[in-house]
CSV table of C-alpha atoms in Angstrom, one decimal:
chain,number,residue,atom,x,y,z
A,27,MET,CA,39.8,3.3,-207.4
A,28,LYS,CA,40.0,4.6,-204.2
A,29,ARG,CA,43.5,2.6,-203.2
A,30,LEU,CA,44.4,4.6,-207.0
A,31,ALA,CA,44.1,8.1,-204.1
A,32,THR,CA,45.2,6.5,-201.3
A,33,LEU,CA,49.3,6.5,-203.5
A,34,CYS,CA,48.6,9.3,-205.2
A,35,LEU,CA,48.1,10.9,-202.0
A,36,VAL,CA,50.7,9.5,-200.4
A,37,LEU,CA,53.6,9.6,-202.7
A,38,ALA,CA,52.5,13.9,-203.2
A,39,VAL,CA,53.0,13.6,-200.1
A,40,ALA,CA,56.3,11.7,-200.0
A,41,GLY,CA,57.5,13.9,-203.4
A,42,LEU,CA,57.0,16.8,-201.4
A,43,SER,CA,58.5,15.6,-197.6
A,44,VAL,CA,62.2,15.2,-200.7
A,45,PHE,CA,61.5,18.3,-201.9
A,46,VAL,CA,61.1,20.3,-198.5
A,47,TRP,CA,64.1,18.3,-197.5
A,48,ILE,CA,66.4,18.6,-200.6
A,49,THR,CA,64.8,22.4,-200.8
A,50,ARG,CA,66.2,22.9,-197.2
A,51,PRO,CA,68.4,25.7,-196.3
A,52,GLN,CA,72.2,23.8,-195.1
A,53,GLY,CA,74.1,26.6,-193.5
A,54,LEU,CA,77.8,25.5,-192.2
A,55,ASP,CA,78.8,22.6,-190.0
A,56,ALA,CA,78.6,22.9,-186.6
A,57,ALA,CA,81.5,22.4,-186.5
A,58,GLN,CA,82.7,24.6,-189.3
A,59,ALA,CA,81.1,27.4,-186.8
A,60,ALA,CA,82.1,26.9,-183.8
A,61,GLY,CA,85.2,29.2,-182.3
A,62,LEU,CA,84.6,31.6,-184.5
A,63,GLU,CA,83.5,34.2,-182.5
A,64,SER,CA,86.8,35.8,-182.0
A,65,GLY,CA,90.5,35.8,-182.7
A,66,GLY,CA,89.4,38.2,-186.4
A,67,ASP,CA,91.5,40.5,-187.1
A,68,ALA,CA,89.8,43.4,-188.6
A,69,ALA,CA,93.2,45.2,-190.4
A,70,ARG,CA,93.2,41.9,-192.7
A,71,GLY,CA,89.3,41.9,-192.9
A,72,GLU,CA,89.1,45.1,-194.3
A,73,ILE,CA,91.5,43.8,-197.5
A,74,VAL,CA,88.7,41.2,-197.7
A,75,PHE,CA,86.4,43.9,-197.4
A,76,HIS,CA,88.2,45.6,-200.9
A,77,ALA,CA,88.5,42.5,-202.3
A,78,GLY,CA,85.1,41.4,-201.4
A,79,GLY,CA,83.3,44.2,-203.2
A,80,CYS,CA,81.4,45.0,-200.1
A,81,ALA,CA,80.9,48.6,-200.1
A,82,SER,CA,79.4,48.5,-204.4
A,83,CYS,CA,76.1,47.2,-203.0
A,84,HIS,CA,75.7,48.2,-199.6
A,85,VAL,CA,76.7,51.8,-199.5
A,86,LYS,CA,73.6,53.7,-199.9
A,87,PRO,CA,73.5,55.1,-203.1
A,88,GLY,CA,74.6,59.1,-203.6
A,89,GLU,CA,76.0,58.4,-199.5
A,90,THR,CA,79.9,59.3,-200.7
A,91,ASP,CA,81.2,57.6,-197.2
A,92,ARG,CA,81.8,54.0,-198.5
A,93,LYS,CA,81.7,53.1,-194.7
A,94,LYS,CA,78.6,53.5,-194.2
A,95,LEU,CA,77.0,50.0,-195.1
A,96,GLY,CA,73.3,51.4,-194.7
A,97,GLY,CA,71.7,49.3,-198.2
A,98,GLY,CA,69.1,50.7,-200.2
A,99,LEU,CA,71.2,49.5,-203.5
A,100,ALA,CA,68.9,48.6,-206.9
A,101,LEU,CA,70.0,45.8,-208.5
A,102,LYS,CA,67.2,45.4,-211.4
A,103,THR,CA,66.7,41.8,-213.4
A,104,GLU,CA,65.3,39.7,-215.2
A,105,PHE,CA,63.8,37.5,-211.9
A,106,GLY,CA,62.9,41.2,-210.2
A,107,THR,CA,64.3,43.8,-208.5
A,108,PHE,CA,66.3,42.9,-206.0
A,109,ILE,CA,66.8,46.3,-203.3
A,110,ALA,CA,71.0,45.6,-200.9
A,111,PRO,CA,69.9,45.5,-197.0
A,112,ASN,CA,71.8,46.7,-194.6
A,113,ILE,CA,74.9,45.8,-194.0
A,114,SER,CA,75.8,48.4,-191.3
A,115,SER,CA,77.0,47.7,-187.5
A,116,HIS,CA,73.1,49.0,-186.4
A,117,LYS,CA,72.3,46.1,-183.9
A,118,SER,CA,68.8,46.5,-185.5
A,119,ASP,CA,68.2,47.3,-188.6
A,120,GLY,CA,72.1,46.2,-189.8
A,121,ILE,CA,73.6,43.5,-188.8
A,122,GLY,CA,75.2,44.4,-185.6
A,123,ALA,CA,73.4,42.1,-183.5
A,124,TRP,CA,74.7,39.1,-185.9
A,125,SER,CA,77.9,35.7,-184.7
A,126,VAL,CA,80.6,35.3,-186.7
A,127,ALA,CA,78.9,32.0,-188.1
A,128,ASP,CA,76.0,34.0,-188.8
A,129,LEU,CA,77.8,35.7,-191.4
A,130,ALA,CA,79.6,32.6,-192.6
A,131,ASN,CA,76.0,30.7,-193.4
A,132,ALA,CA,74.7,34.5,-195.0
A,133,MET,CA,78.2,34.7,-197.2
A,134,GLN,CA,78.9,30.8,-197.8
A,135,ARG,CA,76.1,29.3,-197.9
A,136,GLY,CA,72.8,32.0,-198.5
A,137,VAL,CA,71.3,31.6,-195.7
A,138,SER,CA,69.8,34.2,-192.9
A,139,PRO,CA,70.0,33.8,-189.6
A,140,LYS,CA,66.6,32.9,-189.6
A,141,GLY,CA,66.8,29.9,-191.6
A,142,GLU,CA,66.0,31.5,-195.0
A,143,HIS,CA,67.6,31.6,-198.3
A,144,TYR,CA,69.4,34.4,-200.1
A,145,TYR,CA,68.9,34.9,-203.2
A,146,PRO,CA,71.8,34.3,-205.3
A,147,ALA,CA,71.9,38.5,-206.3
A,148,PHE,CA,74.3,38.3,-203.3
A,149,PRO,CA,77.1,36.5,-204.9
A,150,TYR,CA,77.3,33.9,-202.0
A,151,THR,CA,78.0,31.4,-204.5
A,152,THR,CA,81.6,32.9,-204.8
A,153,TYR,CA,81.9,33.9,-200.9
A,154,ALA,CA,81.5,30.1,-200.3
A,155,HIS,CA,85.3,29.1,-202.1
A,156,ALA,CA,86.7,32.0,-198.7
A,157,ARG,CA,88.2,30.6,-196.4
A,158,ILE,CA,86.0,31.0,-193.2
A,159,GLU,CA,89.1,32.5,-190.9
A,160,ASP,CA,88.6,35.7,-193.6
A,161,ILE,CA,84.8,36.0,-192.5
A,162,ARG,CA,86.0,36.2,-189.7
A,163,ASP,CA,88.1,38.7,-190.2
A,164,LEU,CA,86.0,40.2,-192.3
A,165,MET,CA,83.4,40.6,-189.5
A,166,ALA,CA,86.1,42.1,-187.2
A,167,TYR,CA,86.1,44.8,-189.6
A,168,LEU,CA,82.1,45.3,-189.8
A,169,ARG,CA,81.9,45.7,-186.7
A,170,THR,CA,84.1,48.5,-186.6
A,171,LEU,CA,81.7,50.7,-188.8
A,172,PRO,CA,79.3,53.1,-187.8
A,173,ALA,CA,75.4,52.0,-187.1
A,174,VAL,CA,73.3,53.2,-190.5
A,175,GLU,CA,69.9,53.6,-189.2
A,176,GLY,CA,67.0,52.8,-191.6
A,177,LYS,CA,65.8,49.4,-193.3
A,178,ALA,CA,66.6,48.8,-197.2
A,179,PRO,CA,63.1,48.5,-198.9
A,180,ALA,CA,62.1,45.2,-199.3
A,181,HIS,CA,62.6,43.3,-202.8
A,182,ASP,CA,60.1,43.5,-205.7
A,183,LEU,CA,59.8,39.7,-207.8
A,184,PRO,CA,57.3,38.6,-209.6
A,185,PHE,CA,56.0,34.7,-209.2
A,186,PRO,CA,57.5,32.4,-208.7
A,187,PHE,CA,60.8,34.8,-208.4
A,188,SER,CA,59.2,35.6,-205.1
A,189,ILE,CA,58.8,31.8,-203.0
A,190,ARG,CA,62.6,31.8,-202.2
A,191,ARG,CA,62.0,28.6,-201.5
A,192,PHE,CA,62.8,27.7,-204.7
A,193,VAL,CA,66.0,29.2,-204.2
A,194,GLY,CA,67.1,25.6,-202.0
A,195,VAL,CA,66.8,24.2,-205.7
A,196,TRP,CA,68.4,26.1,-207.5
A,197,LYS,CA,71.2,26.5,-204.8
A,198,VAL,CA,71.2,22.2,-205.8
A,199,LEU,CA,71.5,23.2,-209.4
A,200,PHE,CA,74.1,25.9,-209.5
A,201,LEU,CA,75.7,26.1,-205.7
A,202,ASP,CA,79.1,24.5,-205.0
A,203,THR,CA,80.6,24.7,-201.1
A,204,GLN,CA,83.8,23.6,-202.3
A,205,PRO,CA,87.0,25.8,-201.0
A,206,ILE,CA,89.8,26.4,-203.3
A,207,VAL,CA,93.0,24.7,-203.8
A,208,ALA,CA,95.6,26.1,-204.1
A,209,ASP,CA,97.5,24.9,-207.5
A,210,ALA,CA,101.0,23.9,-207.1
A,211,SER,CA,102.0,24.0,-210.0
A,212,ARG,CA,101.1,27.6,-210.1
A,213,THR,CA,102.8,30.6,-208.8
A,214,GLU,CA,101.9,32.1,-204.9
A,215,ALA,CA,100.8,35.3,-206.5
A,216,TRP,CA,98.3,33.5,-209.4
A,217,ASN,CA,97.3,31.0,-206.5
A,218,ARG,CA,96.7,34.5,-204.8
A,219,GLY,CA,94.4,36.1,-207.4
A,220,ARG,CA,92.5,33.3,-208.2
A,221,TYR,CA,90.9,33.5,-205.0
A,222,LEU,CA,91.3,36.9,-204.7
A,223,ALA,CA,88.7,36.5,-208.5
A,224,ASP,CA,86.9,33.9,-207.2
A,225,ALA,CA,86.5,33.5,-203.9
A,226,LEU,CA,85.9,37.3,-203.5
A,227,GLY,CA,85.9,39.7,-205.4
A,228,HIS,CA,83.4,37.6,-207.6
A,229,CYS,CA,84.9,38.5,-211.1
A,230,ALA,CA,82.8,36.0,-212.7
A,231,GLU,CA,79.9,37.0,-211.1
A,232,CYS,CA,79.3,39.5,-214.3
A,233,HIS,CA,81.9,38.8,-216.2
A,234,SER,CA,80.0,35.0,-217.6
A,235,PRO,CA,77.3,34.3,-219.7
A,236,ARG,CA,74.1,33.0,-217.5
A,237,ASN,CA,71.0,30.0,-218.5
A,238,ILE,CA,67.6,31.4,-218.4
A,239,LEU,CA,67.9,30.2,-214.7
A,240,GLY,CA,70.1,32.4,-214.3
A,241,GLY,CA,72.9,30.1,-213.5
A,242,ILE,CA,76.6,31.1,-214.6
A,243,ILE,CA,77.0,29.0,-217.6
A,244,SER,CA,80.2,27.6,-216.9
A,245,ALA,CA,82.2,27.3,-220.0
A,246,GLN,CA,81.8,30.9,-220.8
A,247,ARG,CA,82.9,30.9,-217.5
A,248,TYR,CA,84.6,34.5,-217.8
A,249,ALA,CA,83.8,35.2,-221.4
A,250,GLY,CA,81.5,38.3,-220.6
A,251,GLY,CA,77.9,38.3,-221.9
A,252,PRO,CA,74.8,41.1,-221.8
A,253,ASP,CA,74.7,42.8,-219.0
A,254,PRO,CA,72.6,41.4,-216.1
A,255,GLU,CA,71.8,45.2,-215.5
A,256,GLY,CA,70.7,45.8,-218.2
A,257,ARG,CA,72.0,47.4,-221.0
A,258,GLY,CA,75.4,47.5,-222.6
A,259,TRP,CA,77.6,44.1,-222.2
A,260,VAL,CA,79.7,43.0,-219.8
A,261,PRO,CA,84.0,42.2,-222.3
A,262,ASN,CA,84.8,39.0,-222.4
A,263,ILE,CA,88.4,38.9,-219.9
A,264,THR,CA,89.5,35.5,-221.2
A,265,ALA,CA,92.6,35.8,-222.5
A,266,LYS,CA,89.7,35.8,-226.0
A,267,GLY,CA,89.5,40.0,-225.1
A,268,LEU,CA,92.6,40.4,-223.2
A,269,GLY,CA,95.0,39.0,-225.6
A,270,SER,CA,96.4,41.9,-226.7
A,271,TRP,CA,96.9,43.0,-222.8
A,272,SER,CA,99.7,42.7,-220.7
A,273,LYS,CA,99.8,42.0,-217.3
A,274,ALA,CA,100.2,45.5,-216.2
A,275,ASP,CA,97.9,46.4,-217.9
A,276,VAL,CA,95.0,44.9,-216.3
A,277,SER,CA,96.9,45.9,-213.1
A,278,GLU,CA,96.7,49.6,-214.2
A,279,LEU,CA,92.7,48.7,-215.3
A,280,LEU,CA,92.1,47.9,-211.8
A,281,ALA,CA,93.1,50.5,-210.2
A,282,THR,CA,92.7,53.5,-211.8
A,283,GLY,CA,89.7,52.1,-214.3
A,284,PHE,CA,91.8,53.0,-217.3
A,285,THR,CA,92.5,51.1,-220.2
A,286,PRO,CA,95.5,50.6,-222.5
A,287,ASP,CA,93.7,52.9,-224.7
A,288,PHE,CA,93.2,55.6,-222.4
A,289,ASP,CA,89.8,54.7,-222.3
A,290,SER,CA,88.0,54.7,-219.2
A,291,VAL,CA,85.2,51.7,-217.9
A,292,GLY,CA,82.0,52.3,-217.0
A,293,SER,CA,79.0,51.8,-215.1
A,294,SER,CA,78.9,49.7,-212.3
A,295,MET,CA,82.9,48.7,-213.6
A,296,ALA,CA,84.1,51.8,-212.1
A,297,ASP,CA,82.9,51.5,-209.2
A,298,VAL,CA,84.1,47.7,-208.6
A,299,VAL,CA,87.8,50.4,-209.4
A,300,LYS,CA,87.1,51.6,-206.0
A,301,ASN,CA,87.5,48.7,-204.3
A,302,MET,CA,90.3,47.1,-206.3
A,303,ALA,CA,92.0,50.6,-205.9
A,304,ALA,CA,91.8,49.9,-202.4
A,305,LEU,CA,93.4,47.1,-202.3
A,306,SER,CA,98.3,46.6,-202.8
A,307,LYS,CA,99.5,46.5,-205.9
A,308,ALA,CA,100.6,43.7,-205.0
A,309,ASP,CA,97.5,41.7,-204.9
A,310,ARG,CA,96.2,43.9,-208.4
A,311,ASP,CA,99.0,42.6,-210.0
A,312,ALA,CA,97.9,38.9,-208.7
A,313,MET,CA,94.5,39.2,-210.0
A,314,ALA,CA,96.3,40.6,-213.5
A,315,ASP,CA,98.8,37.7,-213.2
A,316,TYR,CA,95.7,34.7,-212.6
A,317,LEU,CA,92.5,36.8,-214.4
A,318,LYS,CA,95.8,37.0,-217.7
A,319,SER,CA,96.6,32.9,-217.5
A,320,LEU,CA,92.5,32.5,-218.1
A,321,PRO,CA,92.3,29.4,-221.9
A,322,ALA,CA,90.7,32.0,-224.7
A,323,VAL,CA,86.7,30.8,-225.0
A,324,ASP,CA,84.2,32.7,-226.6
A,325,GLY,CA,81.0,34.1,-225.4
A,326,PRO,CA,78.3,34.4,-226.6
A,327,ALA,CA,77.6,35.7,-229.6
A,328,LYS,CA,76.9,40.0,-229.6
A,329,PRO,CA,73.7,41.0,-230.9
A,330,PRO,CA,74.1,42.9,-234.7
A,331,LYS,CA,74.7,46.3,-234.6
A,332,LYS,CA,71.7,48.2,-234.7
B,28,MET,CA,43.3,61.4,-253.6
B,29,PHE,CA,45.2,58.0,-253.4
B,30,ARG,CA,48.4,59.4,-254.9
B,31,GLY,CA,48.5,62.5,-252.7
B,32,LEU,CA,48.5,60.2,-249.7
B,33,ILE,CA,51.4,58.1,-251.2
B,34,ILE,CA,53.1,61.7,-252.0
B,35,ALA,CA,52.6,62.2,-248.4
B,36,THR,CA,53.7,58.8,-246.8
B,37,ALA,CA,56.8,59.3,-248.5
B,38,LEU,CA,57.8,62.9,-247.8
B,39,VAL,CA,57.3,62.0,-244.3
B,40,ALA,CA,58.9,58.1,-244.6
B,41,GLY,CA,61.9,60.7,-246.2
B,42,LEU,CA,61.6,63.3,-243.4
B,43,SER,CA,61.8,60.9,-240.6
B,44,SER,CA,64.4,58.8,-242.0
B,45,VAL,CA,67.0,62.4,-242.3
B,46,ALA,CA,66.1,62.7,-239.0
B,47,ALA,CA,68.0,59.2,-238.1
B,48,VAL,CA,70.5,60.1,-240.0
B,49,ALA,CA,70.8,63.8,-238.3
B,50,GLN,CA,70.8,61.4,-235.3
B,51,ASN,CA,73.1,58.9,-236.2
B,52,ASN,CA,75.5,61.4,-236.9
B,53,VAL,CA,75.2,63.2,-233.3
B,54,ILE,CA,76.6,59.8,-231.8
B,55,ALA,CA,78.7,59.7,-234.5
B,56,GLU,CA,80.3,62.8,-233.9
B,57,ARG,CA,80.5,62.2,-229.5
B,58,GLN,CA,81.9,59.2,-229.5
B,59,GLN,CA,84.5,60.7,-231.9
B,60,LEU,CA,84.5,63.4,-229.2
B,61,MET,CA,85.2,60.4,-227.0
B,62,LYS,CA,87.6,59.0,-228.6
B,63,GLY,CA,89.5,61.7,-229.2
B,64,LEU,CA,89.9,62.3,-226.0
B,65,GLY,CA,91.2,58.8,-225.0
B,66,GLN,CA,93.9,59.7,-228.0
B,67,ALA,CA,94.7,62.6,-226.3
B,68,GLY,CA,95.0,61.1,-222.8
B,69,ARG,CA,97.7,58.1,-223.9
B,70,ALA,CA,100.6,60.6,-223.9
B,71,PRO,CA,100.4,62.0,-220.5
B,72,ALA,CA,99.1,58.7,-219.5
B,73,ALA,CA,102.6,57.4,-220.7
B,74,MET,CA,104.5,60.0,-218.8
B,75,LEU,CA,103.0,59.2,-215.2
B,76,LYS,CA,103.9,55.9,-216.0
B,77,GLY,CA,107.3,56.1,-216.9
B,78,GLU,CA,107.1,54.8,-220.2
B,79,GLN,CA,107.3,57.9,-221.9
B,80,ALA,CA,109.8,60.8,-220.9
B,81,PHE,CA,108.0,64.6,-219.8
B,82,ASP,CA,107.4,66.6,-222.2
B,83,LEU,CA,104.9,69.3,-221.0
B,84,ALA,CA,103.8,70.8,-224.6
B,85,ALA,CA,102.2,67.6,-225.2
B,86,VAL,CA,100.3,67.5,-221.8
B,87,GLN,CA,99.0,71.0,-222.5
B,88,THR,CA,97.8,70.2,-226.0
B,89,THR,CA,96.0,67.3,-225.0
B,90,LEU,CA,95.1,69.9,-221.0
B,91,LYS,CA,93.4,72.4,-224.4
B,92,THR,CA,91.3,69.2,-226.3
B,93,PHE,CA,90.1,68.5,-223.1
B,94,ALA,CA,89.1,71.8,-222.2
B,95,ASP,CA,87.0,72.5,-225.7
B,96,SER,CA,86.2,68.7,-226.0
B,97,ALA,CA,84.7,69.0,-222.8
B,98,LYS,CA,82.4,72.4,-223.8
B,99,LYS,CA,81.1,71.2,-226.5
B,100,ALA,CA,80.2,67.7,-225.9
B,101,PRO,CA,77.1,68.8,-223.9
B,102,THR,CA,76.0,70.0,-227.0
B,103,LEU,CA,75.8,66.4,-228.8
B,104,PHE,CA,73.6,65.0,-226.5
B,105,PRO,CA,70.5,65.8,-227.6
B,106,ALA,CA,66.9,64.5,-227.5
B,107,GLY,CA,66.5,61.7,-229.5
B,108,THR,CA,69.3,60.6,-230.0
B,109,GLU,CA,69.0,58.1,-226.8
B,110,THR,CA,69.9,54.7,-228.4
B,111,GLY,CA,70.4,54.0,-232.2
B,112,ASN,CA,74.2,53.3,-233.7
B,113,GLU,CA,75.7,51.4,-230.7
B,114,THR,CA,75.6,54.7,-227.5
B,115,ALA,CA,76.6,53.6,-224.6
B,116,ALA,CA,75.3,56.9,-222.7
B,117,LEU,CA,73.2,55.6,-220.5
B,118,PRO,CA,69.9,56.9,-220.0
B,119,LYS,CA,70.2,58.6,-217.0
B,120,VAL,CA,71.7,61.5,-219.5
B,121,TRP,CA,69.0,62.2,-220.5
B,122,SER,CA,67.0,62.0,-217.0
B,123,ASP,CA,69.7,63.4,-215.0
B,124,LYS,CA,71.1,66.3,-217.6
B,125,ALA,CA,71.5,68.7,-214.6
B,126,ASP,CA,74.1,66.7,-213.3
B,127,PHE,CA,75.3,66.0,-216.4
B,128,GLU,CA,76.5,68.9,-218.1
B,129,ALA,CA,77.1,69.4,-214.4
B,130,LYS,CA,79.5,66.9,-214.4
B,131,TRP,CA,81.5,68.1,-217.9
B,132,ALA,CA,81.7,71.7,-216.8
B,133,LYS,CA,83.8,70.9,-214.2
B,134,PHE,CA,86.0,68.6,-216.6
B,135,ALA,CA,86.4,71.6,-218.3
B,136,ALA,CA,87.5,74.1,-215.4
B,137,ASP,CA,89.7,71.6,-213.7
B,138,ALA,CA,91.8,71.2,-217.7
B,139,GLU,CA,91.9,74.7,-217.9
B,140,ALA,CA,93.2,75.9,-214.6
B,141,ALA,CA,95.8,72.5,-214.9
B,142,GLN,CA,96.8,74.8,-218.1
B,143,GLY,CA,98.2,77.0,-215.9
B,144,ALA,CA,98.7,74.8,-212.7
B,145,ILE,CA,101.0,72.0,-214.4
B,146,LYS,CA,104.4,73.8,-215.5
B,147,ASP,CA,107.3,70.8,-214.7
B,148,GLU,CA,107.2,66.9,-214.0
B,149,ALA,CA,106.3,67.4,-210.5
B,150,SER,CA,103.3,69.6,-210.5
B,151,PHE,CA,102.1,66.9,-213.6
B,152,LYS,CA,102.6,64.1,-211.2
B,153,ALA,CA,100.1,66.3,-208.9
B,154,THR,CA,97.8,67.5,-210.5
B,155,PHE,CA,96.7,65.2,-213.7
B,156,PRO,CA,95.5,62.2,-212.6
B,157,ASN,CA,92.7,64.3,-210.8
B,158,VAL,CA,92.2,66.1,-214.1
B,159,VAL,CA,91.3,62.6,-215.0
B,160,ARG,CA,89.3,60.9,-212.4
B,161,ALA,CA,86.6,62.9,-213.9
B,162,CYS,CA,86.4,60.3,-216.9
B,163,GLY,CA,86.0,57.4,-214.3
B,164,GLY,CA,83.5,59.4,-212.9
B,165,CYS,CA,81.5,60.4,-215.2
B,166,HIS,CA,81.4,57.0,-217.2
B,167,GLU,CA,80.1,55.2,-214.0
B,168,GLY,CA,76.3,56.8,-213.8
B,169,TYR,CA,76.7,57.7,-217.3
B,170,ARG,CA,77.8,55.2,-220.1
B,171,ALA,CA,77.2,51.2,-220.5
B,172,LYS,CA,79.2,48.5,-220.1
B,173,LYS,CA,81.0,47.9,-223.7
B,174,ASN,CA,83.6,45.9,-225.0
């Protein structure tokens, strides 16, 4: 009997150790992070900034200057309310004291400088595929932006989502850190578009349905689904949804927000358009090129009309 | 007594379904108005992109539709029409009504000012995009995403 109790205890400790080991926040390799601190190009970083859509979440609601990244936007989800933090160049309230490696760990592995997990409301699942040079350039640009005082409030999450350690389990299941490899059989524009959409623009983060754990259902990537922010339905942007659109139509929507029917996109997509409008037309055309190549996939069924 | 109760219940049910129909009608009416705005905008949008020849009269007709619809629109969001009939209107329409109505008023004023300002293709290309910026500016806060 006593032996059984000992065995149970040993197994429990072993299990816990394995859990702790598997769910530990893992940053980039030291080798990857080395030598990043210098050489960033702020002009190129500005393109990364717009393509990555940083302003959409990190500009304080109501603030019209999209370079003031004081944070505070609330993302209401079924897991609780996430609040975007201050990522301005403020030394203590923002990320002004961060190294490039800190930013790379945050954006590409979801790990904070203190070694904690970030929640995947921050789309590091997408940024993980980016080139590390782009993160370095982005940091060079972020450092040119104004310092905004004031920390954003903490997330408001119910148990068990309030336990950050569990994000480690989520990462094992859903975080893929493979860089995007160019497809030699496609054009340069298509590859650029894919990179912009899948490594920076994080289109699929909203335009895909998610499972009950909040992971993207990969078979239905880009096939749309219920709006994770609540009311509404995110459109299917595979050929199933955009079949009748030309590439020029997709590029035009990214530039102005207008559909071929001269309808105008709503909700947070209107803000995404502000980011896309700041890119070059060549980049918008490249994204259109890639998005128009997505094969038709049926999304989840819409609820019946009420 | 019992019969009275049945009649009363039937009356209440009847009245509330009449009210529901009226609400659905208002929602359908504003959806129609929005569709009309989109339709009116199509020709000028094609002119901007160079897919269609510039036509001053057509642009003026569009601007008149914009101004007239923008004046009517705020009356089509009465209390009680927050949900139902696939409305894509977000709750903010009602919780921030003053801003919502101010945005419509600005759109109406901009469309009317553009009627005077647009005299040729050059003034059209300079002015029209600013007028239709109102669409995204308002949809951002007040309309849900939809397929």
